[in-house]
Short mmCIF file of C-alpha atoms and ligand atoms in Angstrom, two decimals:
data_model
loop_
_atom_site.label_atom_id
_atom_site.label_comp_id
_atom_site.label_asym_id
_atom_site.label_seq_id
_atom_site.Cartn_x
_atom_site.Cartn_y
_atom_site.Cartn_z
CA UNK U 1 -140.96 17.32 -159.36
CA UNK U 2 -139.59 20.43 -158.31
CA UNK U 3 -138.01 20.49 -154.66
CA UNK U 4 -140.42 22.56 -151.85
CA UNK U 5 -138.95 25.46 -150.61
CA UNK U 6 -139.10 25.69 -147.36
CA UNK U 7 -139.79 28.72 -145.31
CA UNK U 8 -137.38 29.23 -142.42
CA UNK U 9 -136.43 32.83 -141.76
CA UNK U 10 -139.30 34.55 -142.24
CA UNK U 11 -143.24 33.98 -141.06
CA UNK U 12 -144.75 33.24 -144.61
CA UNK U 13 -147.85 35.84 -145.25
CA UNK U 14 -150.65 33.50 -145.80
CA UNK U 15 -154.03 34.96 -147.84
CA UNK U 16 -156.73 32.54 -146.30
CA UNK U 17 -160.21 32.16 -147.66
CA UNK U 18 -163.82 30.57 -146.39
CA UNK U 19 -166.62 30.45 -148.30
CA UNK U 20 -167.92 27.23 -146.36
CA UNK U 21 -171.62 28.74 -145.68
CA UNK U 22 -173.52 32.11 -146.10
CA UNK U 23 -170.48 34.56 -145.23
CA UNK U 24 -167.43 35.43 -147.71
CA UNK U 25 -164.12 35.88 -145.84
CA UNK U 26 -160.87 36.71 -147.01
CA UNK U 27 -157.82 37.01 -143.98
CA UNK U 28 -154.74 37.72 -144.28
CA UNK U 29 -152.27 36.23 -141.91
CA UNK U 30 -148.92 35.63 -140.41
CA UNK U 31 -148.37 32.44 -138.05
CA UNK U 32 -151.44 33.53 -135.26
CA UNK U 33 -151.32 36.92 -135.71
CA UNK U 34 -154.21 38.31 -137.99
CA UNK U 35 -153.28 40.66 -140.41
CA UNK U 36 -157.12 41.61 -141.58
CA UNK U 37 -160.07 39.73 -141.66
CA UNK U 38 -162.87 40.32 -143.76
CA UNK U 39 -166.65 39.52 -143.94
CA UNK U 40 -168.93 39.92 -146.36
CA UNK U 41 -172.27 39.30 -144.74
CA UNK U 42 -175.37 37.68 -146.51
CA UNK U 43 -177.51 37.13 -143.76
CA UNK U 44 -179.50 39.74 -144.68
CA UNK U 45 -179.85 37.82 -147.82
CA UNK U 46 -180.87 34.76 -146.55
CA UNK U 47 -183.17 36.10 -143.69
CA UNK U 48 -186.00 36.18 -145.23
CA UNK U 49 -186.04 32.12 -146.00
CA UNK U 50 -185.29 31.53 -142.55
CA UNK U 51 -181.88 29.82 -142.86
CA UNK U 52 -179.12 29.08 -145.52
CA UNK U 53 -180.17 28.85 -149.12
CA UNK U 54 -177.12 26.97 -151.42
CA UNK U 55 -177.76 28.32 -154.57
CA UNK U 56 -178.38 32.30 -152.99
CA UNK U 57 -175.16 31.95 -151.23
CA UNK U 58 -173.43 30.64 -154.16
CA UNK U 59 -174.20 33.57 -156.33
CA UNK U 60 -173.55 35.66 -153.63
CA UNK U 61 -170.04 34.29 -153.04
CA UNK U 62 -169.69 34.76 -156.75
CA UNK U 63 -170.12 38.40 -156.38
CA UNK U 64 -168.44 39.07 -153.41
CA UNK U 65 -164.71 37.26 -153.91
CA UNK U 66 -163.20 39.79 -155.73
CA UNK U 67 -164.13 42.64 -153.42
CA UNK U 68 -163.07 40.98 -150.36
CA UNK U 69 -159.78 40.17 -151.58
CA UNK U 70 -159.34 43.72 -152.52
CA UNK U 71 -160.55 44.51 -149.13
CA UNK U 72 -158.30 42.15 -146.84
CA UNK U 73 -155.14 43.37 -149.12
CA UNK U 74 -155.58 46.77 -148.28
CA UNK U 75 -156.56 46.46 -145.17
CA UNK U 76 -153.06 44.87 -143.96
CA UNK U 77 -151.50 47.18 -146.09
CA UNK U 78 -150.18 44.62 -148.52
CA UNK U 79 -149.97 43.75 -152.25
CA UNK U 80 -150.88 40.21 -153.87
CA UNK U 81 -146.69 39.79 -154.20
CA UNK U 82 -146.22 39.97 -150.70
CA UNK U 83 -148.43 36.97 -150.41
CA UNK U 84 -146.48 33.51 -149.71
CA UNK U 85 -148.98 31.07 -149.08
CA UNK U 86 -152.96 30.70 -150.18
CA UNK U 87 -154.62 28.50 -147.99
CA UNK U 88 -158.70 28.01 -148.38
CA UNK U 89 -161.64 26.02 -146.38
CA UNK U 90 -162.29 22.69 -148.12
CA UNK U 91 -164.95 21.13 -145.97
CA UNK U 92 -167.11 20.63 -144.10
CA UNK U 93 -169.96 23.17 -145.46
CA UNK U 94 -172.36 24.06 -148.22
CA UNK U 95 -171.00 22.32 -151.53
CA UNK U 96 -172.08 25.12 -153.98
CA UNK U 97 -170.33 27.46 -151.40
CA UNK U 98 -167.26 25.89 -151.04
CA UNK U 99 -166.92 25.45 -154.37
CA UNK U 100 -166.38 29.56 -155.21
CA UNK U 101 -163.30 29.85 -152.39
CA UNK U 102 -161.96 27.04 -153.82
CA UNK U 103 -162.20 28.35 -157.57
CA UNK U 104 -160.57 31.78 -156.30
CA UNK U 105 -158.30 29.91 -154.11
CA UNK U 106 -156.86 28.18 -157.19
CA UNK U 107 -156.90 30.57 -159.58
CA UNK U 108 -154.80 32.77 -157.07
CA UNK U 109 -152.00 30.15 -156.62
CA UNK U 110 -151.95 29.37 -159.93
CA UNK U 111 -151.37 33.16 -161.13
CA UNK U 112 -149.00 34.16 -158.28
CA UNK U 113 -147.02 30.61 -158.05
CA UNK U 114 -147.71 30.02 -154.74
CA UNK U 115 -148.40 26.34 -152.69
CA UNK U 116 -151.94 26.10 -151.87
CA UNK U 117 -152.92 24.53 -149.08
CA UNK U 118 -156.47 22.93 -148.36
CA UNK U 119 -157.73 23.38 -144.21
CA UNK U 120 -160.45 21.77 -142.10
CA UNK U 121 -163.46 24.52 -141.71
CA UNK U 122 -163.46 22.58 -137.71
CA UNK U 123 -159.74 22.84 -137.30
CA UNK U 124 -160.37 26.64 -137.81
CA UNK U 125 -162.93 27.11 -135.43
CA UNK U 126 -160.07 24.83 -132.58
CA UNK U 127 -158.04 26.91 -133.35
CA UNK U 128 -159.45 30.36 -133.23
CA UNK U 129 -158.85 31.37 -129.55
CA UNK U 130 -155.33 31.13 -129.79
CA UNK U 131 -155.57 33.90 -133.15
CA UNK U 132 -153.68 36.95 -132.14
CA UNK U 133 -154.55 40.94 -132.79
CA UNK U 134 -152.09 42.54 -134.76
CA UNK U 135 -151.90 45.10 -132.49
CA UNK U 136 -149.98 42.94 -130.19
CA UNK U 137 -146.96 43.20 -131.94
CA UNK U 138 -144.62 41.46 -134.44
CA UNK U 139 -143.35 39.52 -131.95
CA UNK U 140 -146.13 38.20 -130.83
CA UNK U 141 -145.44 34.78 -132.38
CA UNK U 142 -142.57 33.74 -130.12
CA UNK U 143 -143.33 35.21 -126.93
CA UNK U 144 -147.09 33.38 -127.47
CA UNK U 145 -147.45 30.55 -125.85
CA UNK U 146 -150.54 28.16 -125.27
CA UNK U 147 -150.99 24.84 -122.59
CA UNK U 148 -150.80 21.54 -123.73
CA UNK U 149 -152.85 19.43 -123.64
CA UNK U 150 -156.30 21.63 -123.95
CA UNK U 151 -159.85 20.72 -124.35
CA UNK U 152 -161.20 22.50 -127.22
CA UNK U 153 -165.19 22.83 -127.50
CA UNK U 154 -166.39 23.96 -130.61
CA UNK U 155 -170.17 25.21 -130.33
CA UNK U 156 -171.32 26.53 -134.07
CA UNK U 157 -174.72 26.36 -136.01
CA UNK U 158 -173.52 23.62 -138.03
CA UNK U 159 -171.43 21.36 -135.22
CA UNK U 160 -171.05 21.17 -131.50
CA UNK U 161 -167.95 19.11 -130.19
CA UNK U 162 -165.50 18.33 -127.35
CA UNK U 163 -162.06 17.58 -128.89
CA UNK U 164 -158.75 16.74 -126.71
CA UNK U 165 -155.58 18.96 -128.00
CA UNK U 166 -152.70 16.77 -127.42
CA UNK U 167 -150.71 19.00 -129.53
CA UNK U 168 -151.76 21.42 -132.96
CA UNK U 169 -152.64 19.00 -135.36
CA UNK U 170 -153.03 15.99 -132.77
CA UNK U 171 -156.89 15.81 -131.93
CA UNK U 172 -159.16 13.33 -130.72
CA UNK U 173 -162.74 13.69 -130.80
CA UNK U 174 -164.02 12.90 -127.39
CA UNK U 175 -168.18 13.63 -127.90
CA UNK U 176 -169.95 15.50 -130.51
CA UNK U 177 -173.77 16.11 -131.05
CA UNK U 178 -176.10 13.17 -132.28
CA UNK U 179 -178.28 15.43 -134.12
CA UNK U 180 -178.65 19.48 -134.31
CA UNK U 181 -175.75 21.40 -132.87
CA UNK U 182 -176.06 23.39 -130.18
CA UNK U 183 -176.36 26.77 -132.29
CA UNK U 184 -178.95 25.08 -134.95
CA UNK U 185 -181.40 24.15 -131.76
CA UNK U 186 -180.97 27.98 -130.68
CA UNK U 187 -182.20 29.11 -134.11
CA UNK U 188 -184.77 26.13 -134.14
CA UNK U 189 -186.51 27.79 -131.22
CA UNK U 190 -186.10 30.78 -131.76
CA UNK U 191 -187.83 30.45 -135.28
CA UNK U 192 -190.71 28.64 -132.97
CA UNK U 193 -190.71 32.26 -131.10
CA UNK U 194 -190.51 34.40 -134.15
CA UNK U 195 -187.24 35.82 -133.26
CA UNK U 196 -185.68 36.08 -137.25
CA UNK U 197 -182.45 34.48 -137.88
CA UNK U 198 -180.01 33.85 -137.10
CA UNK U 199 -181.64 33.41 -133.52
CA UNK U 200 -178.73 32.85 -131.67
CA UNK U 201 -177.37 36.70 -130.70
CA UNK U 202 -181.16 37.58 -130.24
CA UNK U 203 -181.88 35.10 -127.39
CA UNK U 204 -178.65 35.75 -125.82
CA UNK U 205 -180.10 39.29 -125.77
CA UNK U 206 -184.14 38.58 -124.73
CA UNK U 207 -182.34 36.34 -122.22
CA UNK U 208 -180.93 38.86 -120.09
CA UNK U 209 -184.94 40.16 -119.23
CA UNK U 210 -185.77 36.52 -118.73
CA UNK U 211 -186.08 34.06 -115.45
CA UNK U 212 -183.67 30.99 -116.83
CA UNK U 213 -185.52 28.98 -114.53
CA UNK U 214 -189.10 29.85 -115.05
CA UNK U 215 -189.73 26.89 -117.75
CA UNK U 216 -187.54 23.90 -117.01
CA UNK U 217 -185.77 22.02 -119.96
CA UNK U 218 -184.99 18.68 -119.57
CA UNK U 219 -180.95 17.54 -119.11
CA UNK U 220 -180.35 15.02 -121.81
CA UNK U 221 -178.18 11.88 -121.80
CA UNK U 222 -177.12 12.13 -117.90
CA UNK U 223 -177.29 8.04 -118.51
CA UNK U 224 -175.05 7.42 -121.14
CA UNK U 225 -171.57 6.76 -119.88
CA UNK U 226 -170.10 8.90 -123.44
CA UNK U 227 -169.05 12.45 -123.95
CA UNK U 228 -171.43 12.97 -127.06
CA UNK U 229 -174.80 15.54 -126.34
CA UNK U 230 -178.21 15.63 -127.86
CA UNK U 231 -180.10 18.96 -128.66
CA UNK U 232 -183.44 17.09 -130.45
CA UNK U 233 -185.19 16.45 -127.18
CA UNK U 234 -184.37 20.08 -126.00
CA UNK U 235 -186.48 21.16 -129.40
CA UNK U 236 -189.17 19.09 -128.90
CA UNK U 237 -189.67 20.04 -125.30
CA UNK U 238 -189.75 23.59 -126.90
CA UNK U 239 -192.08 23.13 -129.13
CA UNK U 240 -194.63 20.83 -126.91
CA UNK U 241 -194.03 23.56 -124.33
CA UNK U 242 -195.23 26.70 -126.61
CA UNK U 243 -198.38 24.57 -127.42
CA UNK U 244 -199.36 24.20 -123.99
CA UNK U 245 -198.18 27.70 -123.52
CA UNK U 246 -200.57 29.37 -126.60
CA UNK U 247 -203.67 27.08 -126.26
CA UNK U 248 -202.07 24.93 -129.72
CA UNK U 249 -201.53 28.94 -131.30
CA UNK U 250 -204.54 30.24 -129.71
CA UNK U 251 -203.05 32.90 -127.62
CA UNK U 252 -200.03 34.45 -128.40
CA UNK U 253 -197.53 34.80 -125.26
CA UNK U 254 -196.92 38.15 -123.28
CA UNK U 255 -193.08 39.86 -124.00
CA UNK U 256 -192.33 38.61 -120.72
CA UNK U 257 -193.10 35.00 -121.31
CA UNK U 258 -191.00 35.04 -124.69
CA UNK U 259 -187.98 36.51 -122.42
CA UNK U 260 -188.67 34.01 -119.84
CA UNK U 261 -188.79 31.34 -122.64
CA UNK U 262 -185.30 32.55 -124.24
CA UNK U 263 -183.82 32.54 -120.84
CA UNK U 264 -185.19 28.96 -120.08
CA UNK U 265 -184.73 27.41 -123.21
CA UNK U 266 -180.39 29.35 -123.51
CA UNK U 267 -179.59 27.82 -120.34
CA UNK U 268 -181.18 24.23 -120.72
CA UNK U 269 -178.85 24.30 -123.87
CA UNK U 270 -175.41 25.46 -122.21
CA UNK U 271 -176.49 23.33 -119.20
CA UNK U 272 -176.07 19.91 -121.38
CA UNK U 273 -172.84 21.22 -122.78
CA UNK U 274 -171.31 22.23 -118.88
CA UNK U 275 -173.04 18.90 -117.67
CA UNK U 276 -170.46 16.76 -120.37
CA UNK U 277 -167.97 19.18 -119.85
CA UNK U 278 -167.87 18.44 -116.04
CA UNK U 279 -168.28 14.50 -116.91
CA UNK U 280 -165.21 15.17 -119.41
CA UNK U 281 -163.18 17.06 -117.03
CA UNK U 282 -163.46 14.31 -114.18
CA UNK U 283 -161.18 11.68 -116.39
CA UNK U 284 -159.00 13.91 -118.20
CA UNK U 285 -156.32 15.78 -117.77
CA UNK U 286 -156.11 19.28 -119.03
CA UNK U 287 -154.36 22.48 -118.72
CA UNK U 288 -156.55 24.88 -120.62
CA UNK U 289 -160.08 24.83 -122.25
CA UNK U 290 -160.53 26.49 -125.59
CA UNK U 291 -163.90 27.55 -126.80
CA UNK U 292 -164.48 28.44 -130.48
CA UNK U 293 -167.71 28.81 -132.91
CA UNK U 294 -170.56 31.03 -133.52
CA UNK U 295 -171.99 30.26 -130.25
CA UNK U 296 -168.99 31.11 -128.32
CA UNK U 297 -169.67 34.75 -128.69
CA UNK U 298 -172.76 34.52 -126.13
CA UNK U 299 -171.25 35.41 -122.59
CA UNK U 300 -173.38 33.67 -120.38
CA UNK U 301 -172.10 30.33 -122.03
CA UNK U 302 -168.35 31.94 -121.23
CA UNK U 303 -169.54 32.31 -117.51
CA UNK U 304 -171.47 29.10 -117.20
CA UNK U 305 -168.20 27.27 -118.54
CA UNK U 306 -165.63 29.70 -116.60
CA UNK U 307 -167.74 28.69 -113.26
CA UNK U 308 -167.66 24.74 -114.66
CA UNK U 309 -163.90 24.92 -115.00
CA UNK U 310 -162.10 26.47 -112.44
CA UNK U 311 -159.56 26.93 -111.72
CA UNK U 312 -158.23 26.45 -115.78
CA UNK U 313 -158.35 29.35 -117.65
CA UNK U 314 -160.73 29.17 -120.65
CA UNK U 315 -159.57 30.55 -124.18
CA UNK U 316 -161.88 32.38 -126.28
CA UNK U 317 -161.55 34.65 -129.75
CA UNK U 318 -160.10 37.89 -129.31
CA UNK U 319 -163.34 39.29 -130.95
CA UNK U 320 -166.61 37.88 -132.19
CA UNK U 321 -165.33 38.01 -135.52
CA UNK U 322 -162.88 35.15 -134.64
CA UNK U 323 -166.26 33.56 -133.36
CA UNK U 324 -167.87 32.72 -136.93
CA UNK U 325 -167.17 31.84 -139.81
CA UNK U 326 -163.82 33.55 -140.55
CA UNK U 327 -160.97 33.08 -143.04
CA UNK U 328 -158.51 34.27 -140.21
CA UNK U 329 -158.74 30.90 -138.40
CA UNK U 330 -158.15 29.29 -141.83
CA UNK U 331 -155.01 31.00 -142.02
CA UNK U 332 -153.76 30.77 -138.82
CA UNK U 333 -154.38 26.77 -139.22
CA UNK U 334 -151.98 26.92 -142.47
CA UNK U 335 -149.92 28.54 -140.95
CA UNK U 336 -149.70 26.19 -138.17
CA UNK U 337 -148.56 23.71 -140.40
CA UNK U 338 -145.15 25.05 -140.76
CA UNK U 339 -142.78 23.75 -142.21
CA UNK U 340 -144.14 21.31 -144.24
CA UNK U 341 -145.55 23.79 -146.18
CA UNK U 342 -143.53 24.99 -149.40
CA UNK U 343 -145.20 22.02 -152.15
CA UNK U 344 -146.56 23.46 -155.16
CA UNK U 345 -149.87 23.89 -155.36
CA UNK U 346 -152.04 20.93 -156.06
CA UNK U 347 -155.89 20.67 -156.97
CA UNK U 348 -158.41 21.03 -154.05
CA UNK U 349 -161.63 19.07 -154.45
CA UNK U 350 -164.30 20.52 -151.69
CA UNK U 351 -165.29 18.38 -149.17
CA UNK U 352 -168.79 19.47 -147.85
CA UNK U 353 -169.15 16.41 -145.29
CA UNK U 354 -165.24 16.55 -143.65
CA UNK U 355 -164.94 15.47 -140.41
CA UNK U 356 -162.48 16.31 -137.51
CA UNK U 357 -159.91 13.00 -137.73
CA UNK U 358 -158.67 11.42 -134.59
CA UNK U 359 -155.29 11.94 -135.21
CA UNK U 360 -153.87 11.53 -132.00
CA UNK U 361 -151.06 9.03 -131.44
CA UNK U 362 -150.53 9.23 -135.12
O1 KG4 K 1 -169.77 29.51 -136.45
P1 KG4 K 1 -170.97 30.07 -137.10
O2 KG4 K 1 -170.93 31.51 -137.56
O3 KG4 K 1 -171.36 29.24 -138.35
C1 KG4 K 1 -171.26 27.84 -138.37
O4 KG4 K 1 -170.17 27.31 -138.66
O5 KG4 K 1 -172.30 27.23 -138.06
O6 KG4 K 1 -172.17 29.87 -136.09
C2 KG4 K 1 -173.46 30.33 -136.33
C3 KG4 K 1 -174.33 29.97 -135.13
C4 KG4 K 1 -175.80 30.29 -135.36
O7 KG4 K 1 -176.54 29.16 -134.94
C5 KG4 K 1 -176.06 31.46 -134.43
O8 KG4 K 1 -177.38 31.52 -133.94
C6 KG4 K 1 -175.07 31.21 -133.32
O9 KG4 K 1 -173.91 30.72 -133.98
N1 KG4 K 1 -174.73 32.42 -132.56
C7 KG4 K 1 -175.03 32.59 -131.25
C8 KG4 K 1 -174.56 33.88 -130.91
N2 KG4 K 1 -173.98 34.42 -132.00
C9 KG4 K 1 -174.09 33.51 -133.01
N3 KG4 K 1 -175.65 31.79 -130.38
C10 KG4 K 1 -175.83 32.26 -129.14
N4 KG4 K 1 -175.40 33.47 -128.72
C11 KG4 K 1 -174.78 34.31 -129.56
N5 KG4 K 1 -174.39 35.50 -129.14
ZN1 ZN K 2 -168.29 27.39 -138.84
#
């Protein structure tokens, strides 16, 4: 077996890929700082079945790969040699998604001779707040510096979880969702309301000309001694609320009572996550609180868990880029890895159901 090189003097230039559900993104990066990062949207695409379809976004992928390579080289200025690392999402997500990074992935180690290294879609979104702008600076790297441990609480469409950052690559899952994730039960609602999807970024927006208080969703699992949260009850209240609300669809509900209903409904979900947060935050012991995901673009749930928190400081993703899916947090978690990067590639199978490890105290 040939001996890894490893990669001491220089930051290696790592071209990341994610292809876990309906966007295609290529980054290009350089320990945390972000050299491009590029999205190729389909939610227009999917939109009008009213969530993800596999096969659509597989094609899709298929089409957009090449492009967005392209794109993300030019965009940090660079050539495929200048590349020394390919690193590419291999779980959890869609399988016929994954599948088409993966393919690319490969085929672009094996034509440039360069390790390939497989990351954890969740490990990305941990690890997105601490992604830094280019424009920051090439040295950036070293004068960066993050607080140990953290509480990182990753709020997506797909998972919603509290995880406790001893150090990067030391995590221990501390609560996660028992059924829909905090960002599925926003676009499970708003569906309910006709809002389109993703619902999410519309809500946070019909929320703003709503009274939060004027319906009042239940606060689920104050019992249970555990970290984890439930969003199913939150649904069903919804849904049992809208048919008292419309006569069972005989009336249909004034623009105010939809805004009321988005305001009610946004901060009965963020109210469940800053209830376990405070729970969480009374027996441990952290220095900073790191919030990543789709959902962590909506600022009221940034002020809700600032005003939870204080006086730590939370982290969030330079941009709302970093906040979904994204191959820059792939890259920056390769990166991360350093140094015992510098094997030769191997073969990646996908992983559509990976998990976030407890790897603490490993
Ligand atoms: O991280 P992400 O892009 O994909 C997954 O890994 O799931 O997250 C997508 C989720 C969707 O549920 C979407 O409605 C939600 O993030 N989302 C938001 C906002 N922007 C996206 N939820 C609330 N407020 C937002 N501004
Ligand atoms: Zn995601």
């Amino acid at each position: 077996m040939k001996k890894p090189k490893l990669i001491t003097n220089k930051l290696p230039t790592v071209l990341a890929i994610d292809t876990s559900c309906d966007d295609t993104s290529v980054a290009i990066t350089q320990g945390w700082v972000v050299l491009a990062n590029v999205i190729a949207s389909q939610t227009e695409l999917h939109q009008k079945y009213g969530g993800v379809f596999p096969t659509v976004a597989k094609l899709a992928h298929r089409e957009n790969i090449q492009p967005t390579i392209d794109l993300a080289l030019k965009r940090a200025r660079l050539s495929s040699k200048d590349i020394n690392l390919i690193a590419v999402t291999q779980g959890p997500g869609l399988a016929p998604a994954l599948e088409v990074g993966i393919l690319a992935a490969q085929q672009l180690a094996d034509q440039y001779r360069l390790p390939l290294i497989p990351v954890n879609h969740l490990e990305g979104h941990l690890l997105s707040p601490l992604a830094v702008r280019k424009s920051r600076g090439p040295n950036f790297n070293q004068q960066f510096a993050h607080h140990l441990p953290a509480l990182s609480i990753i709020v997506s469409g797909g998972h919603t979880q509290f995880v406790l950052v001893e150090k990067i690559g030391s995590y221990q899952v501390l609560g996660q969702t028992l059924d829909d994730a905090a960002g599925e039960c926003l676009d499970k609602i708003g569906r309910m309301l006709n809002l389109g999807y993703p619902a999410g970024p519309i809500i946070e927006e019909f929320a703003k000309k709503g009274n939060a208080k004027a319906y009042q969703f239940p606060l689920p699992l104050t019992t249970t001694k555990d970290f984890n949260l439930s969003f199913s009850g939150l649904k069903t209240f919804a849904k049992n609320k809208l048919a008292e609300l419309t006569d069972n669809g005989q009336k249909v509900l004034s623009q105010q009572q939809v805004y009321d209903f988005a305001a009610s409904a946004q901060y009965g979900v963020f109210r469940h996550v800053t209830y376990k947060l405070t729970k969480i935050l009374e027996t441990h012991q952290v220095k900073e609180i790191w919030l990543g995901g789709g959902v962590a673009a909506n600022i009221e749930l940034r002020k809700m868990i600032r005003k939870t928190i204080k006086p730590l400081k939370l982290k969030v993703p330079y941009s709302k880029k970093l906040c979904m899916d994204n191959a820059a947090m792939i890259g920056i978690v390769a990166g991360s890895q350093l140094p015992m990067i510098g094997q030769q590639h191997t073969t990646i199978d996908r992983q559509p159901r990976l998990v976030l490890t407890n790897t603490a105290n490993k």
